[in-house]
Every structure is written in structure tokens, then in C-alpha cells.
Amino acid sequence: HREDFEFEAEVDANASKGHQEPSHTPSRYFLLGFKDRNLEQEFLEDLVGTTIRTRVLVGYCASTALFLFIPFMQSLVVYDSIRWFADQPEEYLGKFYIEDLVVKTYVPLCLSLVIWLGGLAGIVAMYSLKSFKNRRIAVLYLVGAVYLAYVAVMAYDFAIMFERWGFIFAGPGSWIIRMMFYDLPPLISLTFMSLPTLLNLEILGCTAMIYLVIVPLLSPRRNVWLDLQTDNVLENVERLSPIPLAHCAEGEKANQCIMPSDITHV
């Protein structure tokens, strides 16, 4: 708190000097808002309570829908495939074997669903209850907490499950496909929710640090950035088999299978 900006005093001073335009405006920190923290608090209350209320609700619902229709529904649709993976012996899958695969697949997804729905209920309650009429800034805290909690849960799932994506797409570095098209789409809504810059930077900065540094480098299995070395990529492409995955290559369904080699070559 470096300043006490009094609007009435400034208006009176301008009027006495005959100024049409304000001669003094509130000072700001870079990215942190007004130096007068009481003024910053009032600004955020008004911002959340009126200016961006609709955008927050629409953006949050969009994030929840993206989670439901991409990672959650996708995992439900491929339940049979996950069961097939879980039933295979470790000798067959090798490094792609994951113990308790079904539990490790669906527990993080269900936990993420609870986080999104709980956050939605909390936001609606804060906008509806009179007790939060002068404390709407709490919506920002809740939104930030939900997005960070989602990132944390999915990053844990990402750390223990990325090998399965290597098997499905038959290529080193296929964990990047999972990161971009499976885990992170719900964060797209941040681009139009008009949240304070610092909150956006906090969410996106933590996400980048977790997905690009912490998890790849400290994965319990290996440094997955090494998958993108030229030698590893070329070696894998050369040994790709043109045979579809065994669990979908039976009977008439064989012609409907997309070969892992096709995906990797693309």
C-alpha cells in the first residue's frame, strides 16, 4: 500500500483550478494494479461483480464442457481398450505396462470432474447469495484455485500415464499430443474471460512450469524430453509395424482400425 487516492479531494482540487481533465490519476504497479490497495480492492469487486460476470460464467462453463467432452468422454468411450491394456501381461507390453491401469485412468478424471462441478456450484452461489454481495472478489480466488487444482490433478495423471500414449501412437514424444489435445483444452477459456492479468499469468505460468519442466524432467520413469532426440525418433519410425493393434484387428473391424504407424508418420 503506497498511496491513498481520494477521488473527492482530486475533484475538488481540479474544480478550484478550473481543470476539465483530471490532473492526477491513481498510480499503478506493473501487473499488480493500483498502488492504493483499497482502490484496487474496489476495482476488482466492481470488475467481478458487473463487468466480467457474464464472461466468467460463460468461460467457466466452457472449460467444464471442454473437460467433459474431451478427456472425460474420451476415456469413457475407450473403456474397452483400457480394459484390454489392463488385462495384458507385463511381458507383452514391456515399458508400456501400467499397474492398476483402470484405477489410475478414472480416479484422476473423476476427481477433476468433482473439482469443476464444485467450483461451478461455488461461483453460482457467490453470485447469488447476498452474503457475498460485497465480497465478489472471492470468485477470482475460487476460479484460480479450480484451474490450478485441475492442472495439478491432470499433471499427476500425465506423469504416470504418458507411456500409454507412447504405445497408442507408437512414437516417442507422443506425450505432447496428450498434453495439447487432452489435458490443456479447458484452459482455452482463459483467453476471453477477461480475468486480471496477474491471475492469468499465475495459472498459465504454473501450467507451463508443471507440463514443460517439472513433469517431463522429474517423471518417475525418465526424462521424456529425450524422446524428441533425432536418433530416438528415426529409430522408432524404422521399426514401426504395419499391423493394427491386436484388440481391434479381429473380424470385420480390422479394416476400421487406424494403424499406429500411420499416426506417427503424419
PDB file of C-alpha atoms in Angstrom:
ATOM      1  CA  HIS A   1       0.000   0.000   0.000  1.00  0.00           C
ATOM      2  CA  ARG A   2       1.915   3.018  -1.261  1.00  0.00           C
ATOM      3  CA  GLU A   3      -0.835   5.549  -1.903  1.00  0.00           C
ATOM      4  CA  ASP A   4      -4.158   6.830  -0.558  1.00  0.00           C
ATOM      5  CA  PHE A   5      -6.013   8.201  -3.540  1.00  0.00           C
ATOM      6  CA  GLU A   6      -9.047  10.289  -2.607  1.00  0.00           C
ATOM      7  CA  PHE A   7     -11.366  10.939  -5.551  1.00  0.00           C
ATOM      8  CA  GLU A   8     -13.287  13.707  -3.784  1.00  0.00           C
ATOM      9  CA  ALA A   9     -10.094  15.579  -2.950  1.00  0.00           C
ATOM     10  CA  GLU A  10      -8.888  15.277  -6.534  1.00  0.00           C
ATOM     11  CA  VAL A  11     -12.224  16.507  -7.907  1.00  0.00           C
ATOM     12  CA  ASP A  12     -12.217  19.492  -5.574  1.00  0.00           C
ATOM     13  CA  ALA A  13      -8.619  20.328  -6.490  1.00  0.00           C
ATOM     14  CA  ASN A  14      -9.413  20.165 -10.210  1.00  0.00           C
ATOM     15  CA  ALA A  15     -12.527  22.318  -9.786  1.00  0.00           C
ATOM     16  CA  SER A  16     -10.636  25.000  -7.877  1.00  0.00           C
ATOM     17  CA  LYS A  17      -8.044  25.166 -10.643  1.00  0.00           C
ATOM     18  CA  GLY A  18     -10.650  25.179 -13.399  1.00  0.00           C
ATOM     19  CA  HIS A  19      -9.341  21.969 -14.975  1.00  0.00           C
ATOM     20  CA  GLN A  20     -11.632  19.998 -17.258  1.00  0.00           C
ATOM     21  CA  GLU A  21      -9.461  16.890 -17.176  1.00  0.00           C
ATOM     22  CA  PRO A  22      -8.041  15.219 -14.069  1.00  0.00           C
ATOM     23  CA  SER A  23      -4.529  16.431 -13.300  1.00  0.00           C
ATOM     24  CA  HIS A  24      -3.663  13.378 -11.237  1.00  0.00           C
ATOM     25  CA  THR A  25      -4.612   9.743 -11.753  1.00  0.00           C
ATOM     26  CA  PRO A  26      -4.053   6.793  -9.407  1.00  0.00           C
ATOM     27  CA  SER A  27      -0.579   5.301  -9.636  1.00  0.00           C
ATOM     28  CA  ARG A  28      -0.211   1.671 -10.685  1.00  0.00           C
ATOM     29  CA  TYR A  29       2.220  -1.176 -10.155  1.00  0.00           C
ATOM     30  CA  PHE A  30       3.249  -3.155 -13.211  1.00  0.00           C
ATOM     31  CA  LEU A  31       0.757  -6.070 -13.436  1.00  0.00           C
ATOM     32  CA  LEU A  32      -0.259  -5.631  -9.780  1.00  0.00           C
ATOM     33  CA  GLY A  33      -2.872  -2.923 -10.164  1.00  0.00           C
ATOM     34  CA  PHE A  34      -3.242   0.313  -8.228  1.00  0.00           C
ATOM     35  CA  LYS A  35      -0.735   1.284  -5.575  1.00  0.00           C
ATOM     36  CA  ASP A  36      -3.699   2.243  -3.443  1.00  0.00           C
ATOM     37  CA  ARG A  37      -4.662  -1.320  -2.471  1.00  0.00           C
ATOM     38  CA  ASN A  38      -8.057  -0.219  -1.139  1.00  0.00           C
ATOM     39  CA  LEU A  39      -8.794   1.261  -4.555  1.00  0.00           C
ATOM     40  CA  GLU A  40      -7.546  -1.932  -6.196  1.00  0.00           C
ATOM     41  CA  GLN A  41      -9.909  -3.936  -3.985  1.00  0.00           C
ATOM     42  CA  GLU A  42     -12.860  -1.756  -5.021  1.00  0.00           C
ATOM     43  CA  PHE A  43     -11.859  -2.018  -8.666  1.00  0.00           C
ATOM     44  CA  LEU A  44     -11.728  -5.820  -8.556  1.00  0.00           C
ATOM     45  CA  GLU A  45     -15.047  -6.001  -6.704  1.00  0.00           C
ATOM     46  CA  ASP A  46     -16.704  -3.954  -9.449  1.00  0.00           C
ATOM     47  CA  LEU A  47     -14.881  -5.884 -12.179  1.00  0.00           C
ATOM     48  CA  VAL A  48     -16.024  -9.290 -10.943  1.00  0.00           C
ATOM     49  CA  GLY A  49     -19.464  -8.209  -9.819  1.00  0.00           C
ATOM     50  CA  THR A  50     -20.568  -6.457 -13.007  1.00  0.00           C
ATOM     51  CA  THR A  51     -18.085  -6.005 -15.840  1.00  0.00           C
ATOM     52  CA  ILE A  52     -16.897  -9.582 -16.396  1.00  0.00           C
ATOM     53  CA  ARG A  53     -19.622 -11.512 -14.572  1.00  0.00           C
ATOM     54  CA  THR A  54     -21.083 -12.993 -17.753  1.00  0.00           C
ATOM     55  CA  ARG A  55     -17.656 -13.774 -19.186  1.00  0.00           C
ATOM     56  CA  VAL A  56     -16.583 -15.567 -16.025  1.00  0.00           C
ATOM     57  CA  LEU A  57     -19.718 -17.735 -16.008  1.00  0.00           C
ATOM     58  CA  VAL A  58     -19.625 -18.482 -19.745  1.00  0.00           C
ATOM     59  CA  GLY A  59     -15.874 -19.115 -19.752  1.00  0.00           C
ATOM     60  CA  TYR A  60     -16.013 -21.390 -16.730  1.00  0.00           C
ATOM     61  CA  CYS A  61     -18.920 -23.379 -18.187  1.00  0.00           C
ATOM     62  CA  ALA A  62     -16.985 -23.659 -21.456  1.00  0.00           C
ATOM     63  CA  SER A  63     -13.954 -25.033 -19.597  1.00  0.00           C
ATOM     64  CA  THR A  64     -16.135 -27.551 -17.793  1.00  0.00           C
ATOM     65  CA  ALA A  65     -17.740 -28.611 -21.093  1.00  0.00           C
ATOM     66  CA  LEU A  66     -14.327 -28.985 -22.757  1.00  0.00           C
ATOM     67  CA  PHE A  67     -13.225 -31.234 -19.914  1.00  0.00           C
ATOM     68  CA  LEU A  68     -16.387 -33.333 -20.164  1.00  0.00           C
ATOM     69  CA  PHE A  69     -16.292 -33.747 -23.937  1.00  0.00           C
ATOM     70  CA  ILE A  70     -12.539 -34.271 -24.383  1.00  0.00           C
ATOM     71  CA  PRO A  71     -10.659 -36.110 -21.604  1.00  0.00           C
ATOM     72  CA  PHE A  72     -13.663 -37.399 -19.654  1.00  0.00           C
ATOM     73  CA  MET A  73     -15.854 -38.646 -22.508  1.00  0.00           C
ATOM     74  CA  GLN A  74     -12.867 -39.869 -24.499  1.00  0.00           C
ATOM     75  CA  SER A  75     -11.814 -42.098 -21.614  1.00  0.00           C
ATOM     76  CA  LEU A  76     -15.357 -43.457 -21.272  1.00  0.00           C
ATOM     77  CA  VAL A  77     -15.583 -44.196 -24.998  1.00  0.00           C
ATOM     78  CA  VAL A  78     -12.319 -46.163 -24.998  1.00  0.00           C
ATOM     79  CA  TYR A  79     -13.116 -48.102 -21.827  1.00  0.00           C
ATOM     80  CA  ASP A  80     -12.899 -51.429 -23.679  1.00  0.00           C
ATOM     81  CA  SER A  81      -9.436 -50.545 -24.961  1.00  0.00           C
ATOM     82  CA  ILE A  82      -8.307 -49.567 -21.482  1.00  0.00           C
ATOM     83  CA  ARG A  83      -9.609 -52.865 -20.142  1.00  0.00           C
ATOM     84  CA  TRP A  84      -7.674 -54.645 -22.900  1.00  0.00           C
ATOM     85  CA  PHE A  85      -4.467 -52.863 -21.899  1.00  0.00           C
ATOM     86  CA  ALA A  86      -5.095 -53.657 -18.239  1.00  0.00           C
ATOM     87  CA  ASP A  87      -5.525 -57.384 -18.999  1.00  0.00           C
ATOM     88  CA  GLN A  88      -2.253 -57.713 -20.898  1.00  0.00           C
ATOM     89  CA  PRO A  89       0.772 -59.159 -19.058  1.00  0.00           C
ATOM     90  CA  GLU A  90       3.803 -57.014 -18.373  1.00  0.00           C
ATOM     91  CA  GLU A  91       5.891 -59.298 -20.584  1.00  0.00           C
ATOM     92  CA  TYR A  92       3.796 -58.290 -23.610  1.00  0.00           C
ATOM     93  CA  LEU A  93       3.571 -54.530 -23.024  1.00  0.00           C
ATOM     94  CA  GLY A  94       7.100 -54.090 -21.710  1.00  0.00           C
ATOM     95  CA  LYS A  95       7.808 -50.473 -20.716  1.00  0.00           C
ATOM     96  CA  PHE A  96       4.219 -49.574 -21.645  1.00  0.00           C
ATOM     97  CA  TYR A  97       2.802 -51.716 -18.829  1.00  0.00           C
ATOM     98  CA  ILE A  98       0.994 -49.735 -16.125  1.00  0.00           C
ATOM     99  CA  GLU A  99      -0.169 -51.439 -12.960  1.00  0.00           C
ATOM    100  CA  ASP A 100      -3.806 -50.835 -11.917  1.00  0.00           C
ATOM    101  CA  LEU A 101      -4.430 -49.065 -15.219  1.00  0.00           C
ATOM    102  CA  VAL A 102      -8.206 -48.731 -14.866  1.00  0.00           C
ATOM    103  CA  VAL A 103      -7.968 -47.135 -11.417  1.00  0.00           C
ATOM    104  CA  LYS A 104      -5.165 -44.784 -12.477  1.00  0.00           C
ATOM    105  CA  THR A 105      -7.163 -43.755 -15.554  1.00  0.00           C
ATOM    106  CA  TYR A 106     -10.516 -42.957 -13.985  1.00  0.00           C
ATOM    107  CA  VAL A 107      -9.747 -41.757 -10.449  1.00  0.00           C
ATOM    108  CA  PRO A 108      -7.972 -38.544 -11.604  1.00  0.00           C
ATOM    109  CA  LEU A 109     -10.749 -37.903 -14.145  1.00  0.00           C
ATOM    110  CA  CYS A 110     -13.482 -38.310 -11.539  1.00  0.00           C
ATOM    111  CA  LEU A 111     -11.567 -36.088  -9.122  1.00  0.00           C
ATOM    112  CA  SER A 112     -11.214 -33.437 -11.837  1.00  0.00           C
ATOM    113  CA  LEU A 113     -14.947 -33.658 -12.539  1.00  0.00           C
ATOM    114  CA  VAL A 114     -15.690 -33.060  -8.851  1.00  0.00           C
ATOM    115  CA  ILE A 115     -13.329 -30.045  -8.904  1.00  0.00           C
ATOM    116  CA  TRP A 116     -15.033 -28.478 -11.953  1.00  0.00           C
ATOM    117  CA  LEU A 117     -18.598 -29.071 -10.731  1.00  0.00           C
ATOM    118  CA  GLY A 118     -17.773 -27.994  -7.182  1.00  0.00           C
ATOM    119  CA  GLY A 119     -16.186 -24.806  -8.497  1.00  0.00           C
ATOM    120  CA  LEU A 120     -19.226 -24.100 -10.673  1.00  0.00           C
ATOM    121  CA  ALA A 121     -21.555 -24.526  -7.708  1.00  0.00           C
ATOM    122  CA  GLY A 122     -19.342 -22.209  -5.659  1.00  0.00           C
ATOM    123  CA  ILE A 123     -19.283 -19.481  -8.327  1.00  0.00           C
ATOM    124  CA  VAL A 124     -23.063 -19.580  -8.787  1.00  0.00           C
ATOM    125  CA  ALA A 125     -23.522 -19.416  -5.009  1.00  0.00           C
ATOM    126  CA  MET A 126     -21.196 -16.422  -4.674  1.00  0.00           C
ATOM    127  CA  TYR A 127     -23.091 -14.532  -7.343  1.00  0.00           C
ATOM    128  CA  SER A 128     -26.478 -15.461  -5.895  1.00  0.00           C
ATOM    129  CA  LEU A 129     -26.079 -15.144  -2.123  1.00  0.00           C
ATOM    130  CA  LYS A 130     -26.494 -11.728  -0.541  1.00  0.00           C
ATOM    131  CA  SER A 131     -23.736 -12.525   1.954  1.00  0.00           C
ATOM    132  CA  PHE A 132     -21.230 -12.317  -0.921  1.00  0.00           C
ATOM    133  CA  LYS A 133     -22.637  -9.077  -2.358  1.00  0.00           C
ATOM    134  CA  ASN A 134     -19.639  -7.058  -1.170  1.00  0.00           C
ATOM    135  CA  ARG A 135     -17.150  -9.909  -1.424  1.00  0.00           C
ATOM    136  CA  ARG A 136     -17.429 -10.911  -5.074  1.00  0.00           C
ATOM    137  CA  ILE A 137     -13.651 -10.807  -5.343  1.00  0.00           C
ATOM    138  CA  ALA A 138     -13.755 -14.276  -3.774  1.00  0.00           C
ATOM    139  CA  VAL A 139     -14.896 -15.502  -7.207  1.00  0.00           C
ATOM    140  CA  LEU A 140     -11.406 -14.757  -8.550  1.00  0.00           C
ATOM    141  CA  TYR A 141      -9.798 -16.775  -5.770  1.00  0.00           C
ATOM    142  CA  LEU A 142     -12.126 -19.692  -6.421  1.00  0.00           C
ATOM    143  CA  VAL A 143     -11.605 -19.605 -10.206  1.00  0.00           C
ATOM    144  CA  GLY A 144      -7.828 -19.538  -9.792  1.00  0.00           C
ATOM    145  CA  ALA A 145      -7.921 -22.376  -7.257  1.00  0.00           C
ATOM    146  CA  VAL A 146     -10.086 -24.561  -9.526  1.00  0.00           C
ATOM    147  CA  TYR A 147      -7.877 -24.138 -12.577  1.00  0.00           C
ATOM    148  CA  LEU A 148      -4.694 -24.781 -10.583  1.00  0.00           C
ATOM    149  CA  ALA A 149      -6.236 -27.819  -8.878  1.00  0.00           C
ATOM    150  CA  TYR A 150      -7.280 -29.218 -12.262  1.00  0.00           C
ATOM    151  CA  VAL A 151      -3.779 -28.693 -13.647  1.00  0.00           C
ATOM    152  CA  ALA A 152      -2.249 -30.408 -10.603  1.00  0.00           C
ATOM    153  CA  VAL A 153      -4.522 -33.469 -10.836  1.00  0.00           C
ATOM    154  CA  MET A 154      -4.099 -33.889 -14.594  1.00  0.00           C
ATOM    155  CA  ALA A 155      -0.345 -33.340 -14.332  1.00  0.00           C
ATOM    156  CA  TYR A 156      -0.161 -36.224 -11.860  1.00  0.00           C
ATOM    157  CA  ASP A 157      -2.186 -38.354 -14.264  1.00  0.00           C
ATOM    158  CA  PHE A 158       0.072 -37.179 -17.092  1.00  0.00           C
ATOM    159  CA  ALA A 159       3.213 -38.191 -15.185  1.00  0.00           C
ATOM    160  CA  ILE A 160       2.117 -41.786 -14.602  1.00  0.00           C
ATOM    161  CA  MET A 161       0.204 -42.385 -17.846  1.00  0.00           C
ATOM    162  CA  PHE A 162       2.234 -40.854 -20.670  1.00  0.00           C
ATOM    163  CA  GLU A 163       3.737 -44.246 -21.581  1.00  0.00           C
ATOM    164  CA  ARG A 164       0.298 -45.475 -22.642  1.00  0.00           C
ATOM    165  CA  TRP A 165       0.168 -42.677 -25.210  1.00  0.00           C
ATOM    166  CA  GLY A 166       3.545 -43.790 -26.497  1.00  0.00           C
ATOM    167  CA  PHE A 167       2.051 -47.233 -27.092  1.00  0.00           C
ATOM    168  CA  ILE A 168      -1.165 -45.937 -28.706  1.00  0.00           C
ATOM    169  CA  PHE A 169       0.561 -43.529 -31.079  1.00  0.00           C
ATOM    170  CA  ALA A 170       3.677 -45.688 -31.402  1.00  0.00           C
ATOM    171  CA  GLY A 171       6.094 -42.827 -31.216  1.00  0.00           C
ATOM    172  CA  PRO A 172       8.438 -41.041 -28.841  1.00  0.00           C
ATOM    173  CA  GLY A 173       7.188 -37.615 -27.945  1.00  0.00           C
ATOM    174  CA  SER A 174       3.539 -38.614 -28.340  1.00  0.00           C
ATOM    175  CA  TRP A 175       3.039 -37.310 -24.805  1.00  0.00           C
ATOM    176  CA  ILE A 176       2.942 -33.857 -26.417  1.00  0.00           C
ATOM    177  CA  ILE A 177      -0.239 -34.932 -28.260  1.00  0.00           C
ATOM    178  CA  ARG A 178      -1.796 -35.806 -24.941  1.00  0.00           C
ATOM    179  CA  MET A 179      -0.721 -32.533 -23.346  1.00  0.00           C
ATOM    180  CA  MET A 180      -2.089 -30.318 -26.153  1.00  0.00           C
ATOM    181  CA  PHE A 181      -5.287 -32.142 -27.102  1.00  0.00           C
ATOM    182  CA  TYR A 182      -6.267 -33.996 -23.921  1.00  0.00           C
ATOM    183  CA  ASP A 183      -5.147 -32.121 -20.795  1.00  0.00           C
ATOM    184  CA  LEU A 184      -4.977 -28.426 -21.703  1.00  0.00           C
ATOM    185  CA  PRO A 185      -8.073 -27.588 -23.852  1.00  0.00           C
ATOM    186  CA  PRO A 186     -10.129 -26.484 -20.791  1.00  0.00           C
ATOM    187  CA  LEU A 187      -7.653 -23.635 -20.322  1.00  0.00           C
ATOM    188  CA  ILE A 188      -8.610 -22.091 -23.686  1.00  0.00           C
ATOM    189  CA  SER A 189     -11.444 -20.206 -21.997  1.00  0.00           C
ATOM    190  CA  LEU A 190      -8.921 -18.070 -20.122  1.00  0.00           C
ATOM    191  CA  THR A 191      -8.358 -16.143 -23.358  1.00  0.00           C
ATOM    192  CA  PHE A 192     -11.778 -14.467 -23.241  1.00  0.00           C
ATOM    193  CA  MET A 193     -12.770 -14.454 -19.545  1.00  0.00           C
ATOM    194  CA  SER A 194     -11.004 -11.080 -19.008  1.00  0.00           C
ATOM    195  CA  LEU A 195      -9.555 -12.180 -15.684  1.00  0.00           C
ATOM    196  CA  PRO A 196      -6.945  -9.904 -14.097  1.00  0.00           C
ATOM    197  CA  THR A 197      -3.604 -10.199 -15.867  1.00  0.00           C
ATOM    198  CA  LEU A 198      -1.787 -11.393 -12.768  1.00  0.00           C
ATOM    199  CA  LEU A 199      -4.269 -14.240 -12.226  1.00  0.00           C
ATOM    200  CA  ASN A 200      -3.963 -15.343 -15.853  1.00  0.00           C
ATOM    201  CA  LEU A 201      -0.162 -15.272 -15.618  1.00  0.00           C
ATOM    202  CA  GLU A 202      -0.285 -17.266 -12.399  1.00  0.00           C
ATOM    203  CA  ILE A 203      -2.445 -20.010 -13.929  1.00  0.00           C
ATOM    204  CA  LEU A 204      -0.619 -20.190 -17.263  1.00  0.00           C
ATOM    205  CA  GLY A 205       2.815 -19.820 -15.676  1.00  0.00           C
ATOM    206  CA  CYS A 206       2.203 -22.687 -13.250  1.00  0.00           C
ATOM    207  CA  THR A 207       0.796 -24.801 -16.082  1.00  0.00           C
ATOM    208  CA  ALA A 208       3.846 -24.191 -18.277  1.00  0.00           C
ATOM    209  CA  MET A 209       6.236 -24.898 -15.410  1.00  0.00           C
ATOM    210  CA  ILE A 210       4.464 -28.143 -14.497  1.00  0.00           C
ATOM    211  CA  TYR A 211       3.939 -29.530 -18.019  1.00  0.00           C
ATOM    212  CA  LEU A 212       7.132 -28.343 -19.695  1.00  0.00           C
ATOM    213  CA  VAL A 213       9.662 -28.547 -16.871  1.00  0.00           C
ATOM    214  CA  ILE A 214       8.676 -30.388 -13.691  1.00  0.00           C
ATOM    215  CA  VAL A 215       6.791 -33.406 -15.072  1.00  0.00           C
ATOM    216  CA  PRO A 216       8.969 -34.069 -18.163  1.00  0.00           C
ATOM    217  CA  LEU A 217      12.241 -33.740 -16.250  1.00  0.00           C
ATOM    218  CA  LEU A 218      11.181 -35.402 -12.993  1.00  0.00           C
ATOM    219  CA  SER A 219       8.979 -38.153 -14.400  1.00  0.00           C
ATOM    220  CA  PRO A 220       9.299 -41.347 -12.309  1.00  0.00           C
ATOM    221  CA  ARG A 221      10.274 -43.266 -15.467  1.00  0.00           C
ATOM    222  CA  ARG A 222      12.671 -40.960 -17.353  1.00  0.00           C
ATOM    223  CA  ASN A 223      13.313 -37.528 -18.811  1.00  0.00           C
ATOM    224  CA  VAL A 224      10.667 -37.566 -21.551  1.00  0.00           C
ATOM    225  CA  TRP A 225      12.220 -34.636 -23.445  1.00  0.00           C
ATOM    226  CA  LEU A 226      14.848 -37.163 -24.560  1.00  0.00           C
ATOM    227  CA  ASP A 227      12.101 -38.817 -26.631  1.00  0.00           C
ATOM    228  CA  LEU A 228      12.442 -35.987 -29.117  1.00  0.00           C
ATOM    229  CA  GLN A 229      16.094 -36.642 -29.900  1.00  0.00           C
ATOM    230  CA  THR A 230      16.560 -37.283 -33.615  1.00  0.00           C
ATOM    231  CA  ASP A 231      18.064 -40.745 -33.087  1.00  0.00           C
ATOM    232  CA  ASN A 232      15.108 -41.889 -30.969  1.00  0.00           C
ATOM    233  CA  VAL A 233      12.542 -40.613 -33.467  1.00  0.00           C
ATOM    234  CA  LEU A 234      14.245 -42.170 -36.517  1.00  0.00           C
ATOM    235  CA  GLU A 235      14.773 -45.493 -34.747  1.00  0.00           C
ATOM    236  CA  ASN A 236      11.123 -45.688 -33.778  1.00  0.00           C
ATOM    237  CA  VAL A 237       9.833 -44.810 -37.269  1.00  0.00           C
ATOM    238  CA  GLU A 238      12.019 -47.511 -38.828  1.00  0.00           C
ATOM    239  CA  ARG A 239      10.717 -50.262 -36.558  1.00  0.00           C
ATOM    240  CA  LEU A 240       7.010 -49.404 -36.820  1.00  0.00           C
ATOM    241  CA  SER A 241       4.837 -52.374 -37.628  1.00  0.00           C
ATOM    242  CA  PRO A 242       2.073 -52.007 -40.237  1.00  0.00           C
ATOM    243  CA  ILE A 243      -0.146 -54.344 -38.175  1.00  0.00           C
ATOM    244  CA  PRO A 244      -3.034 -52.665 -36.288  1.00  0.00           C
ATOM    245  CA  LEU A 245      -3.410 -53.071 -32.551  1.00  0.00           C
ATOM    246  CA  ALA A 246      -4.388 -56.645 -31.774  1.00  0.00           C
ATOM    247  CA  HIS A 247      -7.508 -55.810 -29.791  1.00  0.00           C
ATOM    248  CA  CYS A 248      -9.192 -54.162 -32.802  1.00  0.00           C
ATOM    249  CA  ALA A 249      -7.843 -56.349 -35.587  1.00  0.00           C
ATOM    250  CA  GLU A 250     -10.359 -59.134 -35.345  1.00  0.00           C
ATOM    251  CA  GLY A 251     -13.044 -59.906 -37.862  1.00  0.00           C
ATOM    252  CA  GLU A 252     -14.739 -57.135 -39.810  1.00  0.00           C
ATOM    253  CA  LYS A 253     -13.391 -54.408 -37.516  1.00  0.00           C
ATOM    254  CA  ALA A 254      -9.870 -54.928 -38.813  1.00  0.00           C
ATOM    255  CA  ASN A 255     -10.489 -52.613 -41.770  1.00  0.00           C
ATOM    256  CA  GLN A 256     -11.691 -49.845 -39.454  1.00  0.00           C
ATOM    257  CA  CYS A 257      -8.500 -49.685 -37.436  1.00  0.00           C
ATOM    258  CA  ILE A 258      -6.108 -46.786 -37.771  1.00  0.00           C
ATOM    259  CA  MET A 259      -2.588 -48.105 -37.591  1.00  0.00           C
ATOM    260  CA  PRO A 260      -0.253 -46.511 -35.031  1.00  0.00           C
ATOM    261  CA  SER A 261       2.348 -46.236 -37.757  1.00  0.00           C
ATOM    262  CA  ASP A 262       0.002 -44.025 -39.796  1.00  0.00           C
ATOM    263  CA  ILE A 263      -0.360 -41.575 -36.910  1.00  0.00           C
ATOM    264  CA  THR A 264       3.346 -41.457 -36.166  1.00  0.00           C
ATOM    265  CA  HIS A 265       4.343 -40.918 -39.803  1.00  0.00           C
ATOM    266  CA  VAL A 266       1.916 -37.998 -40.025  1.00  0.00           C
TER     267      VAL A 266
END
